[in-house]
Structure formats: C-alpha cells, structure tokens
Amino acid sequence: MAAIDPGPPPSDIITSNDKLEFYGLDESDLDKVFRLPTTTFIGGSESTLPLREIIQRLEMAYCQSIGVEFMFINDLEQCQWIRQKFERPGIMQFTLEEKRTLLARMVRSTRFEEFLQRKWSSEKRFGLEGCESLIPALKTIIDKSSMNGVESIIMGMPHRGRLNVLANVIRKELDQIFCQFDSKLEAADEGSGDVKYHLGMWHRRINRVTDRNITLSLMANPSHLEAVDPVVQGKTKAEQFYCGDTEGNRVMSILLHGDAAFAGQGVVYETFHLSDLPSYTTHGTIHVVVNNQIGFTTDPRVARSSSYPTDVAKVVNAPIFHVNADDPEAVMYVCNVAAEWRATFHKDVVVDLVCYRRNGHNEMDEPMFTQPLMYKQIKKQKGVLQKYAEKLIAEGAVTRQEYEEEIAKYDKICEEAHARSKDEKILHIKHWLDSPWPGFFNMDGQPKSMTSPSTGLTEEELGHIGHIASSVPVEDFTIHGGLSRILKGRAAMVGQRVCDWALGEYMAFGSLLKEGTHIRLSGQDVERGTFSHRHHVLHDQNVDKRICIPMNHIAPNQAPYTVCNSSLSEYGVLGFELGFAMASPNALVLWEAQFGDFHNTAQCIIDQFICPGQAKWVRQNGIVLLLPHGMEGMGPEHSSARPERFLQMCNEDPDAYPKFSAEEFAVRQLYDCNWIIVNCSTPANYFHVLRRQILQPFRKPLIVFTPKSLLRHPDAKSSFDDMLPGTHFQRLIPDSGPVCEKPDGVKRIVFCTGKVYYELTRERKNRGMDNTVAIARIEQLSPFPFDQVKVETDRYPNADLVWCQEEHKNQGYYDYVKPRLRTTVDRTRPVWYAGRGPAAAPATGNKAAHLVELQRFLDTAFNLDAFTGQS
C-alpha cells in the first residue's frame, strides 16, 4: 500500500493514551530498563534500553512490515492525523463508481501512449509507460482539492509524461497535440518555438467530479530538470496575492519530479526552503515523484547517498508517502490523503510513485546496454492497466465487454483527433501559452498602442514622495541614530530639489504605487540594501519585530509595496520572482543580487527562462534584475556583473541599421528585442527606466547594472528638473559642455557607459581638454541606440571614435558595442579601444594595481596621438 518515510519519532508521541492502551502500559512503565540480545534488532548489539525506545523500535518494525514506515515529523497532531489515515483496518474502501472511474482514467492514460507509439514510433515523446497511474493520481489530487475549495492549480513537471498530462489532465485538444508530430507544418512567425514535451498550457474548465470551475496551468519549462520548481511557486504566490488568498485555500501548486533529479538537483532544496518563509510560502505544495528507479542510465546506488530519493523533503517536515504505482487504488487513496493533508495543514507533502520505465530514456534509447537484468524483469511485467482490469473483472465491478468498450471509445477519440490534426497548416506557439494576461493585449495578441507616455512627475508629487522618504510616518517609533542622519540628508536633498540614487529609486517606486502598480522587491538584504543606502524597512530600536515601511504610506488608495529579504539563494529566488512576474503585467517585480556576479548561480533561470522565454513560449515578462557593478579595487569577486554575458545573448543584429521611422524608432526597438539592458549614470535616468518598465505597452525583462560607489558620489545627483512632466529616459546622454560650441574642432568623441563617465570627466577637466574631447554616455545598451549614436558621430565629423570602459577588453561592452558603432558610421571610421587589457579574472585584488590600470586607460583615452599610425 503506502509507506511513510522513516525517522525517529518524538518521545512524547508514544505516551499518548491510545498508544499506551494498545500496548497495555501506563506512564510508569516507559522508563523501565531491559537488556536486549544482539538479534533483537538488525545491526544492533546487546545493550540496555528503556521500554520507551523498545516500543519505538518495535512500532517502526511493525509499520515497515505492513508498508508504512514510521514518522519523523515532530508535531504530535500531524503524526496522529497520519496514523488515523494508515493504521486503521479496511481504510481503502472504494465505491463501484470510483473503481470504474479509476479504470476509465487508466484506459486513457495507457491508450494515449500506445496510440502515440503506433502512429509515431520513431519520434521522441518521453512516454509514461511504467507509471500510467500518474494520470489518475493527478486527477485525484485535483478532484479532492476542488472539493476543498481550490479554484486554480499551477503545475510544473519534467518532460516524461508531459504530453499525457496535457491531454488527460489539462485536457489540451488532442489534435493540437498530434499536429506537433507533423514535421511538414510551417512554424508561425511567433518566435523559435520549443519541442512539444517542453510546452505549457492554461485551461479553465469544469471539474466533472465536483461540477466546479477550475483553472489549470502547466508551466512551460526547459530540459533543465527541476528548474521550473521555483517558477511555479512564484506564480502560485502571485495568484494567491492578487486574489487575496492569504492561506492558500483557493490557489495551490503541484510539482512533479523524477527520482534522480529530486535527489540530485540543488534547486529542489532551495525551493523547499522557501516553503515556509512569510514572503514566499504558497501554503503547501503537493509533490509527486515519478520514481522509475533510474536516472537516464544511472542506477540509484550511484545517484544518491540517501535511502530514498525523497529524503530532501524531510528538511521541512513534509510527510512522504511511498506507494506502489502498480496498485492504482493505493495510489488513489494516497493522493486523496495528500490533498487532505495540504488542505488541513497547509504544508508540503510528497507522494512517491514507485514505478519503472518500460522504455529507455526516450523511445529511441536502448536500456539493455546499461541495465540488462532490470529490463529483463520489466519485459516480463504485465501493464498496470491489464492488471487492474483483470482485478475489477474478477470482482465483478466491470465486465470484459465494458472494459473493451471503454478502450474502443477512447481509441476512436484519438483517431478522430488525428484526422483533424491533418487539417492544421501552421504550428502556433500561442496555442500553448501558460500565462495569459486578459485585457493587456488586443485580441490578436499585439500591444494596444506603440507609444510610451512621459515618465516624468509633477513637482508636487516629487515633493510628497520625498517627504515620505525622509520621515517616519508612524508615531512613537524610535529609529537608529545613524538612520536619523540619513533621513535628514534626504530631507535636505528634497529641499534643494535634487536626488541621489536611493531617493531616485524611492521616487520611481512611490509614484508607481500611487498610480496603482504593485511593486515587489526581493533578494538578499534588499530591505536595507547591501550598501546601506535603501532603508525601505525601518526597525523600532526599542520594540522587537516592530517595523515600518514608509513606502506603504504614500497615498490612501495606493497599491501595496512588498519588500522582502530572501533566503541566501539566487537560483531558487530568481526563479520564484520570475514566476511572480508571470502572473500579471501590472506589477513591477524586481530581484536584486547582493553583488552583480552572484547572478551566475542563477544562470539557468537567466539562460533558459528570462532571455529566450518569449521566443520559445510566446510569454512576455517584465521582471527587473538589479545587478551591482563597478571596478573599484575590491577584487575579482563583487566587481563585475558580467555584462558581456547578457549582451552576447541579445537578439539584435549588430551589422544592420534598424529601418524604423524616427517617431517609432525607440519603441519599435524595444518591442523587437528579447530584453533591455541599461547602465544608468544618473539617478534621474534610473528613475525613468523603472517607470518606463510599467508604462510601456508591452513587457520585456530589464537588466540594470546598478552602481556601488555612485550611490554616494557627490556628482551623481539629479535635479528635479530632469524628472518633471515631459522628461523621459535618455537612451544616450550627449555631451552638453563646451564641445557643443565648436563641434568641428573636437578631436575625439569618447563613448562610454556607467561609472567610468565620472572618471573620464574628472580626467578631462584635469587635462584642460573640455573643448577637444566630447564624452557621450550610452545608457541603454540593448537595444542599441543606433539613431542617437549617429547624431553624435555626425555632430563631430573630425573626431576619432573611441570606446572607453573600465572592464577588461575581453569582458564588459567592447565586443558588443564596436560592431554597432561601425554599422552606425557605415564602417567609414575606425573605432578605437581604451580600457583594461584582456584578463581571465574580472578585476585585480590589489588596490595599487587597480589604480595603475585605471590611470593607464585614462591616458589612452585622452592621448590624441594614441592611435596615430594604427589601422
């Protein structure tokens, strides 16, 4: 039947009255000591044990003998609840109707795979053969959850069995699935698309058992096993948030896993550790493990060190039910218990379907190469449908004729769908969208407009938000003395009509909240800010756990502001925030890395979801990544956010000048790109790009390389004039100094981005070259502002073109910018380089060496003879 993971139970569990009565004991007996021979327990030796421990061991042995292992959960109520579900005789009683429904579901699960095998025997489909009971398992969980009031279920799963789940659980039209096998169909012009066993689906339908509406969403995901786990959790959390479901009664998640990946992938552990955190909990997830006892070609004995693949779930005290997948009734019972557990305790639970994989890793694979004995046994195995049908026929629950009619009925459905699939001419990825945004796009999926309104604010709004940012809007609240000085400094800036980086961010967030846009900022230490600049959460110095979030006091009817320090995780947390951003286009969701280079432990989410998500799955997403970046002599780590990696993945052609009208150039570029990459040099531009992210009529991921030293740089301040109505984000900031007076006399124009601008301007002033060298800041790197760069190069026809960066030559922006600059000038002028030379590490660990490198490339940038004679 089912089994519960073993582990030492708390000692107070066996002192409950019912247990004592069962063994004929009272409290005084428990501490009596007995001498035990070696043979009493396997692996034991003769020893002296109290009766309390003897009873624990006997009970564990008894539970193992009936297939139910002992509890490790340290909560008496939860343990007793599970005992009631498994330790009573005759618990698995099913009505005739339930058995017949279960058989029908097994027929659909099995015959679907057999139909695909008959029609497309040489195609990969990662079939479910050997674990066909997964389909009734999922449907049972959905039925029971619907009975308990759940209205929406978000699911994530790997590729094995995915088509079957789409067909028989989500209920995707069969002809839409079958046409995916037709290699002759043309792809619609909607992106690259993806293989059929990675696609997702969203469907709202009536649950036939409860007669209630239920929304099912199966998330699209890449081949990277378990990567979708935190994404599902984030989307679930968002849907709960938007419908006010504070306890998870209406929205829930189901995650499917393979045994090898569940034990082997670290993101599983990261995701489990989010499960009970206040800003991340989804109030219980049901995990279903398809435990086919093999990982591709790897045996369990070399795939994990734990006894079970599910042992990782013990870290959050999740009960784990092991069940024989060849016993559909046991599977159905355990899934009912799992759904009841989640509804009762709002905690995670794991169902381990112990099964096998009838074919190889895919249908073209030969498993006998590596598991010959295992697969000899598998070939002898009757299919689970045949076993269960024979059982029900023997019981008289169904007749053989009824069973055969059920098979014929579903086979006919498949054949008719296959015939319809031949009428399809084009493969549409949009038919597989897992996260629709009703009302955001036109009926054809296009933006409702292609214009972006001004992102500026009125003087009054800036002043009001500035006042909130520099005060404590709660009475009798004592803040730290150092923070009092920071707030006074903010008040002084507001009085002077200027803002620094932190205040510029405050202005952007506060205004969006006032306009009704929910904002969620997550990451390590984001509440205070890694560099102690943000302070969005104030802590009372006299009252424990008393906090104040001034941003939630902007206006009476504002949207809520969620700012939450995350666990020390990048992969899991960034995946979670990506999922949260999928649920609605009307929220600004930001993840900040503690330092920019920390994003590399979340590289899978960036490479497989954020960068290509729209191309693969027609799924727009407006997530924002804040990545602190800058060379400041602090060593190889924490210096570079690796901009070269993000820029390399941009989908823009560096050799083609975009052919858009001047009016639409900027917005059309944004619409066509796969993500937006900026490196702002002013607080005002940072303010504008955050507001633009919401006000533009579509959604793209935004990558922001944020500063460190500029947070407090005296020159890195912006006037309120740069943030008033009519102002907007500047993709390129031209030089507005003396070079504008006689542009023909300018000898060099230096293009740069980010912090290095301030070092260049200081050096230019020291050298007295304000009239001969122009400095232009490219604030938006992707999509590249070809049009504005062209204006600058045309303005200075006699100037050398130099790209200057503080990063090493094989890193940073040079390889990305150079061909685009060359395209802008029709390759008529060379582009020279001023910066650090190539290197393996992002930065030196020696402060003196850092300063020498800095001065060297500044000398190159301002030596007008540096490139003489070069070609």
PDB file of C-alpha atoms in Angstrom, residues 738-866:
ATOM      1  CA  PRO A 738      31.972  73.433 -24.278  1.00  0.00           C
ATOM      2  CA  VAL A 739      32.394  70.900 -27.116  1.00  0.00           C
ATOM      3  CA  CYS A 740      28.927  71.846 -28.350  1.00  0.00           C
ATOM      4  CA  GLU A 741      30.087  75.362 -29.216  1.00  0.00           C
ATOM      5  CA  LYS A 742      32.644  74.301 -31.862  1.00  0.00           C
ATOM      6  CA  PRO A 743      31.930  70.667 -32.765  1.00  0.00           C
ATOM      7  CA  ASP A 744      34.213  70.836 -35.836  1.00  0.00           C
ATOM      8  CA  GLY A 745      37.162  71.411 -33.538  1.00  0.00           C
ATOM      9  CA  VAL A 746      36.520  68.314 -31.440  1.00  0.00           C
ATOM     10  CA  LYS A 747      39.357  65.837 -31.936  1.00  0.00           C
ATOM     11  CA  ARG A 748      37.843  62.831 -30.196  1.00  0.00           C
ATOM     12  CA  ILE A 749      34.476  61.573 -29.032  1.00  0.00           C
ATOM     13  CA  VAL A 750      34.650  59.010 -26.259  1.00  0.00           C
ATOM     14  CA  PHE A 751      31.625  56.748 -25.891  1.00  0.00           C
ATOM     15  CA  CYS A 752      31.215  55.080 -22.514  1.00  0.00           C
ATOM     16  CA  THR A 753      28.612  53.732 -20.107  1.00  0.00           C
ATOM     17  CA  GLY A 754      28.099  53.829 -16.360  1.00  0.00           C
ATOM     18  CA  LYS A 755      30.516  54.871 -13.615  1.00  0.00           C
ATOM     19  CA  VAL A 756      33.577  55.370 -15.818  1.00  0.00           C
ATOM     20  CA  TYR A 757      31.948  58.564 -17.113  1.00  0.00           C
ATOM     21  CA  TYR A 758      32.762  60.365 -13.861  1.00  0.00           C
ATOM     22  CA  GLU A 759      36.397  59.282 -14.002  1.00  0.00           C
ATOM     23  CA  LEU A 760      36.613  60.434 -17.625  1.00  0.00           C
ATOM     24  CA  THR A 761      35.131  63.864 -16.899  1.00  0.00           C
ATOM     25  CA  ARG A 762      37.456  64.373 -13.944  1.00  0.00           C
ATOM     26  CA  GLU A 763      40.486  63.425 -16.053  1.00  0.00           C
ATOM     27  CA  ARG A 764      39.359  65.641 -18.933  1.00  0.00           C
ATOM     28  CA  LYS A 765      38.996  68.618 -16.616  1.00  0.00           C
ATOM     29  CA  ASN A 766      42.416  67.984 -15.069  1.00  0.00           C
ATOM     30  CA  ARG A 767      43.968  67.924 -18.562  1.00  0.00           C
ATOM     31  CA  GLY A 768      42.109  71.025 -19.754  1.00  0.00           C
ATOM     32  CA  MET A 769      40.599  69.180 -22.730  1.00  0.00           C
ATOM     33  CA  ASP A 770      36.934  70.222 -22.318  1.00  0.00           C
ATOM     34  CA  ASN A 771      36.957  71.815 -25.794  1.00  0.00           C
ATOM     35  CA  THR A 772      38.646  68.989 -27.702  1.00  0.00           C
ATOM     36  CA  VAL A 773      37.211  65.754 -26.304  1.00  0.00           C
ATOM     37  CA  ALA A 774      33.487  65.002 -26.171  1.00  0.00           C
ATOM     38  CA  ILE A 775      32.116  62.305 -23.872  1.00  0.00           C
ATOM     39  CA  ALA A 776      28.806  60.596 -24.669  1.00  0.00           C
ATOM     40  CA  ARG A 777      27.110  58.140 -22.329  1.00  0.00           C
ATOM     41  CA  ILE A 778      25.292  55.159 -23.813  1.00  0.00           C
ATOM     42  CA  GLU A 779      22.743  54.485 -21.086  1.00  0.00           C
ATOM     43  CA  GLN A 780      20.745  51.837 -22.933  1.00  0.00           C
ATOM     44  CA  LEU A 781      22.992  49.176 -24.364  1.00  0.00           C
ATOM     45  CA  SER A 782      20.286  46.875 -25.643  1.00  0.00           C
ATOM     46  CA  PRO A 783      18.585  47.626 -27.858  1.00  0.00           C
ATOM     47  CA  PHE A 784      21.453  49.762 -29.107  1.00  0.00           C
ATOM     48  CA  PRO A 785      20.527  53.439 -29.786  1.00  0.00           C
ATOM     49  CA  PHE A 786      21.819  53.482 -33.365  1.00  0.00           C
ATOM     50  CA  ASP A 787      19.843  56.637 -34.178  1.00  0.00           C
ATOM     51  CA  GLN A 788      21.197  58.691 -31.299  1.00  0.00           C
ATOM     52  CA  VAL A 789      24.746  57.427 -31.734  1.00  0.00           C
ATOM     53  CA  LYS A 790      24.535  58.506 -35.376  1.00  0.00           C
ATOM     54  CA  VAL A 791      23.544  62.011 -34.304  1.00  0.00           C
ATOM     55  CA  GLU A 792      26.657  62.188 -32.129  1.00  0.00           C
ATOM     56  CA  THR A 793      29.066  60.830 -34.735  1.00  0.00           C
ATOM     57  CA  ASP A 794      27.653  63.198 -37.358  1.00  0.00           C
ATOM     58  CA  ARG A 795      27.968  66.145 -34.952  1.00  0.00           C
ATOM     59  CA  TYR A 796      31.713  65.617 -34.616  1.00  0.00           C
ATOM     60  CA  PRO A 797      32.857  64.777 -38.163  1.00  0.00           C
ATOM     61  CA  ASN A 798      36.563  65.293 -37.436  1.00  0.00           C
ATOM     62  CA  ALA A 799      36.694  63.325 -34.209  1.00  0.00           C
ATOM     63  CA  ASP A 800      38.248  59.933 -33.516  1.00  0.00           C
ATOM     64  CA  LEU A 801      35.714  57.379 -32.243  1.00  0.00           C
ATOM     65  CA  VAL A 802      36.817  55.729 -29.007  1.00  0.00           C
ATOM     66  CA  TRP A 803      35.023  53.256 -26.805  1.00  0.00           C
ATOM     67  CA  CYS A 804      36.213  53.509 -23.194  1.00  0.00           C
ATOM     68  CA  GLN A 805      35.352  51.035 -20.460  1.00  0.00           C
ATOM     69  CA  GLU A 806      36.771  50.147 -17.059  1.00  0.00           C
ATOM     70  CA  GLU A 807      36.290  46.418 -17.645  1.00  0.00           C
ATOM     71  CA  HIS A 808      38.879  44.197 -19.301  1.00  0.00           C
ATOM     72  CA  LYS A 809      38.886  44.099 -23.101  1.00  0.00           C
ATOM     73  CA  ASN A 810      37.501  40.545 -23.347  1.00  0.00           C
ATOM     74  CA  GLN A 811      34.768  41.482 -20.886  1.00  0.00           C
ATOM     75  CA  GLY A 812      32.378  44.366 -20.480  1.00  0.00           C
ATOM     76  CA  TYR A 813      30.828  46.015 -23.543  1.00  0.00           C
ATOM     77  CA  TYR A 814      33.548  46.419 -26.176  1.00  0.00           C
ATOM     78  CA  ASP A 815      32.843  43.352 -28.317  1.00  0.00           C
ATOM     79  CA  TYR A 816      29.146  44.266 -28.315  1.00  0.00           C
ATOM     80  CA  VAL A 817      29.500  47.994 -28.954  1.00  0.00           C
ATOM     81  CA  LYS A 818      32.277  48.053 -31.555  1.00  0.00           C
ATOM     82  CA  PRO A 819      30.406  46.410 -34.481  1.00  0.00           C
ATOM     83  CA  ARG A 820      27.334  48.540 -33.772  1.00  0.00           C
ATOM     84  CA  LEU A 821      29.350  51.732 -33.768  1.00  0.00           C
ATOM     85  CA  ARG A 822      30.915  50.638 -37.044  1.00  0.00           C
ATOM     86  CA  THR A 823      27.455  49.952 -38.510  1.00  0.00           C
ATOM     87  CA  THR A 824      26.315  53.403 -37.420  1.00  0.00           C
ATOM     88  CA  VAL A 825      29.085  55.153 -39.373  1.00  0.00           C
ATOM     89  CA  ASP A 826      28.777  52.806 -42.381  1.00  0.00           C
ATOM     90  CA  ARG A 827      32.205  51.413 -41.486  1.00  0.00           C
ATOM     91  CA  THR A 828      33.858  54.624 -42.727  1.00  0.00           C
ATOM     92  CA  ARG A 829      35.620  55.405 -39.456  1.00  0.00           C
ATOM     93  CA  PRO A 830      37.560  53.104 -37.133  1.00  0.00           C
ATOM     94  CA  VAL A 831      36.529  52.531 -33.517  1.00  0.00           C
ATOM     95  CA  TRP A 832      39.400  52.568 -31.033  1.00  0.00           C
ATOM     96  CA  TYR A 833      39.557  50.984 -27.604  1.00  0.00           C
ATOM     97  CA  ALA A 834      40.584  52.493 -24.275  1.00  0.00           C
ATOM     98  CA  GLY A 835      40.300  50.202 -21.301  1.00  0.00           C
ATOM     99  CA  ARG A 836      41.959  47.398 -19.414  1.00  0.00           C
ATOM    100  CA  GLY A 837      43.655  44.652 -21.398  1.00  0.00           C
ATOM    101  CA  PRO A 838      42.343  41.077 -21.665  1.00  0.00           C
ATOM    102  CA  ALA A 839      42.308  39.050 -18.454  1.00  0.00           C
ATOM    103  CA  ALA A 840      40.925  35.834 -17.010  1.00  0.00           C
ATOM    104  CA  ALA A 841      39.638  37.382 -13.778  1.00  0.00           C
ATOM    105  CA  PRO A 842      37.210  40.323 -13.752  1.00  0.00           C
ATOM    106  CA  ALA A 843      39.442  42.526 -11.575  1.00  0.00           C
ATOM    107  CA  THR A 844      42.714  42.674  -9.695  1.00  0.00           C
ATOM    108  CA  GLY A 845      42.799  42.029  -5.964  1.00  0.00           C
ATOM    109  CA  ASN A 846      45.434  44.723  -5.403  1.00  0.00           C
ATOM    110  CA  LYS A 847      44.267  48.287  -4.874  1.00  0.00           C
ATOM    111  CA  ALA A 848      47.515  49.813  -6.143  1.00  0.00           C
ATOM    112  CA  ALA A 849      47.405  47.700  -9.307  1.00  0.00           C
ATOM    113  CA  HIS A 850      43.780  48.773  -9.802  1.00  0.00           C
ATOM    114  CA  LEU A 851      44.750  52.451  -9.726  1.00  0.00           C
ATOM    115  CA  VAL A 852      47.657  51.888 -12.111  1.00  0.00           C
ATOM    116  CA  GLU A 853      45.310  50.153 -14.587  1.00  0.00           C
ATOM    117  CA  LEU A 854      42.807  52.997 -14.252  1.00  0.00           C
ATOM    118  CA  GLN A 855      45.353  55.691 -14.979  1.00  0.00           C
ATOM    119  CA  ARG A 856      46.768  53.724 -17.905  1.00  0.00           C
ATOM    120  CA  PHE A 857      43.454  53.529 -19.779  1.00  0.00           C
ATOM    121  CA  LEU A 858      42.600  57.148 -18.931  1.00  0.00           C
ATOM    122  CA  ASP A 859      45.932  58.121 -20.504  1.00  0.00           C
ATOM    123  CA  THR A 860      44.947  56.164 -23.610  1.00  0.00           C
ATOM    124  CA  ALA A 861      41.524  57.802 -23.745  1.00  0.00           C
ATOM    125  CA  PHE A 862      42.947  61.345 -23.690  1.00  0.00           C
ATOM    126  CA  ASN A 863      46.168  60.864 -25.647  1.00  0.00           C
ATOM    127  CA  LEU A 864      45.153  62.258 -29.010  1.00  0.00           C
ATOM    128  CA  ASP A 865      48.157  60.588 -30.643  1.00  0.00           C
ATOM    129  CA  ALA A 866      47.491  57.173 -29.087  1.00  0.00           C
TER     130      ALA A 866
END
